[in-house]
Amino acid sequence: MNFGYTPESFGWLILLVFGTVIAFAVLLLLTRLTLRLMGIKKDGLVVAAFFGFALVALLGLSLALDSFGEQVTAQITSKRETVTVNRRGDWRHTYLLGLRLDAKGLTLPVPSNVDSTLLESFLKDTGTQFSTYSPDVVTYDRVHEGDPFSLRVLRVGGLSLTRPANQNTFTFLPLAWLLAILAGIVLMVLLWRKLWWLFLLIIVLLVVTVPMVNAYRDQQAADHLANKTERATATVQDVRRVTEWDFIRRGGRNRGEYALRQPYEIVELQFTPRGARSAVIGVDAVDVAANAAPMFTKGQTVEIQYAHDQPRNVRLDGHTRNWHWRDMVGVYIDSALILGTIVLFLLLLAWFGWRRKKSKPLTPEAQ
């Protein structure tokens, strides 16, 4: 779900966002107070009850939009694709559509040859609302600026809740995942006292094996060029060098940094795939020496390979990508060395304590 707003109600939208944050804080305090009055003082139950109330509120808004929302036709005013790199050296694409709809839900033509003052007056007079939507990649590539887009809208004054008309509460929320998580929690609660060691073993195995398996699969995919039969000339849009991964962040400080054995550069490349109506942003991550000069510069044109059905997964010619497997193995080695040092230190403390206790002379009472 997204918010829709008119130019004059945008200020109310900002106040609503701040008010929602305050309301959640008040709800948390009321939940804690209510449970304390009922004799429940466990913070875990307080947090669970709070998130339960928040989920009920979200479901209520979603069901209200299903029941009372009107179906309208909006117009796509803008498209924006961005690539975000996180502190663990991975990246993800985000897609955003800008939408415009009027008070009656009719597609609005944009007046031509008017100055900004007249345009603003026009928008206010027709009751224009604006909204955004983050689609999946298939929808994003299918639509273009000026195309119609069906929405379901629940209006409250100058503000509104919006959602694509082909979605509802049951498609909006991952109910299958929620039920699976709930079933897992119930199972753990029921069997924890008898099989707690089994759950801990499963968690440890998952934490240890999943990253390594994913790294191996990524390495295999990085070397697989059989399906990348298309070629194009792309423009370098951004370059970011990754020299460390950060797995733990507390209090605004990085506390789980790992210097990578194989640094790499994440390169964003803009190009228009064959047969497409608009450009996309492809990404490749290639090996680089830690102190080497940048291999690419913004605005540079380069040759790339890509698969027709996955144009954003590109390959730059003449570069290697061994960092997938090499860096993950390095992280495991570093972690093992740290854990081994800690265990060795504890064993030494225990040994010195045992030696000290053994060397003490026995008192008459002990004899």
PDB file of N, CA and C in Angstrom, residues 188 191-205:
ATOM      1  N   MET A 188       8.598 -24.698  17.968  1.00  0.00           N
ATOM      2  CA  MET A 188       9.741 -24.487  18.854  1.00  0.00           C
ATOM      3  C   MET A 188       9.296 -24.343  20.304  1.00  0.00           C
ATOM      4  N   LEU A 191       8.279 -27.873  21.638  1.00  0.00           N
ATOM      5  CA  LEU A 191       9.310 -28.898  21.738  1.00  0.00           C
ATOM      6  C   LEU A 191      10.636 -28.394  22.288  1.00  0.00           C
ATOM      7  N   TRP A 192      10.684 -27.116  22.691  1.00  0.00           N
ATOM      8  CA  TRP A 192      11.958 -26.534  23.090  1.00  0.00           C
ATOM      9  C   TRP A 192      12.589 -27.273  24.279  1.00  0.00           C
ATOM     10  N   ARG A 193      11.803 -27.600  25.290  1.00  0.00           N
ATOM     11  CA  ARG A 193      12.372 -28.209  26.498  1.00  0.00           C
ATOM     12  C   ARG A 193      12.971 -29.585  26.238  1.00  0.00           C
ATOM     13  N   LYS A 194      12.397 -30.318  25.308  1.00  0.00           N
ATOM     14  CA  LYS A 194      12.888 -31.681  25.048  1.00  0.00           C
ATOM     15  C   LYS A 194      13.919 -31.715  23.918  1.00  0.00           C
ATOM     16  N   LEU A 195      13.748 -30.875  22.914  1.00  0.00           N
ATOM     17  CA  LEU A 195      14.619 -30.944  21.739  1.00  0.00           C
ATOM     18  C   LEU A 195      15.337 -29.619  21.473  1.00  0.00           C
ATOM     19  N   TRP A 196      15.653 -28.882  22.550  1.00  0.00           N
ATOM     20  CA  TRP A 196      16.319 -27.584  22.350  1.00  0.00           C
ATOM     21  C   TRP A 196      17.651 -27.758  21.640  1.00  0.00           C
ATOM     22  N   TRP A 197      18.367 -28.861  21.933  1.00  0.00           N
ATOM     23  CA  TRP A 197      19.670 -29.086  21.302  1.00  0.00           C
ATOM     24  C   TRP A 197      19.546 -29.280  19.797  1.00  0.00           C
ATOM     25  N   LEU A 198      18.415 -29.890  19.368  1.00  0.00           N
ATOM     26  CA  LEU A 198      18.208 -30.121  17.944  1.00  0.00           C
ATOM     27  C   LEU A 198      17.980 -28.795  17.215  1.00  0.00           C
ATOM     28  N   PHE A 199      17.162 -27.900  17.827  1.00  0.00           N
ATOM     29  CA  PHE A 199      16.932 -26.597  17.207  1.00  0.00           C
ATOM     30  C   PHE A 199      18.219 -25.794  17.115  1.00  0.00           C
ATOM     31  N   LEU A 200      19.033 -25.818  18.170  1.00  0.00           N
ATOM     32  CA  LEU A 200      20.304 -25.101  18.143  1.00  0.00           C
ATOM     33  C   LEU A 200      21.227 -25.672  17.074  1.00  0.00           C
ATOM     34  N   LEU A 201      21.240 -27.006  16.952  1.00  0.00           N
ATOM     35  CA  LEU A 201      22.080 -27.641  15.933  1.00  0.00           C
ATOM     36  C   LEU A 201      21.636 -27.231  14.530  1.00  0.00           C
ATOM     37  N   ILE A 202      20.323 -27.195  14.300  1.00  0.00           N
ATOM     38  CA  ILE A 202      19.809 -26.799  12.986  1.00  0.00           C
ATOM     39  C   ILE A 202      20.192 -25.356  12.678  1.00  0.00           C
ATOM     40  N   ILE A 203      20.032 -24.468  13.667  1.00  0.00           N
ATOM     41  CA  ILE A 203      20.369 -23.058  13.456  1.00  0.00           C
ATOM     42  C   ILE A 203      21.852 -22.892  13.128  1.00  0.00           C
ATOM     43  N   VAL A 204      22.710 -23.589  13.896  1.00  0.00           N
ATOM     44  CA  VAL A 204      24.157 -23.502  13.652  1.00  0.00           C
ATOM     45  C   VAL A 204      24.502 -24.010  12.257  1.00  0.00           C
ATOM     46  N   LEU A 205      23.915 -25.141  11.873  1.00  0.00           N
ATOM     47  CA  LEU A 205      24.192 -25.697  10.551  1.00  0.00           C
ATOM     48  C   LEU A 205      23.745 -24.743   9.442  1.00  0.00           C
TER      49      LEU A 205
END
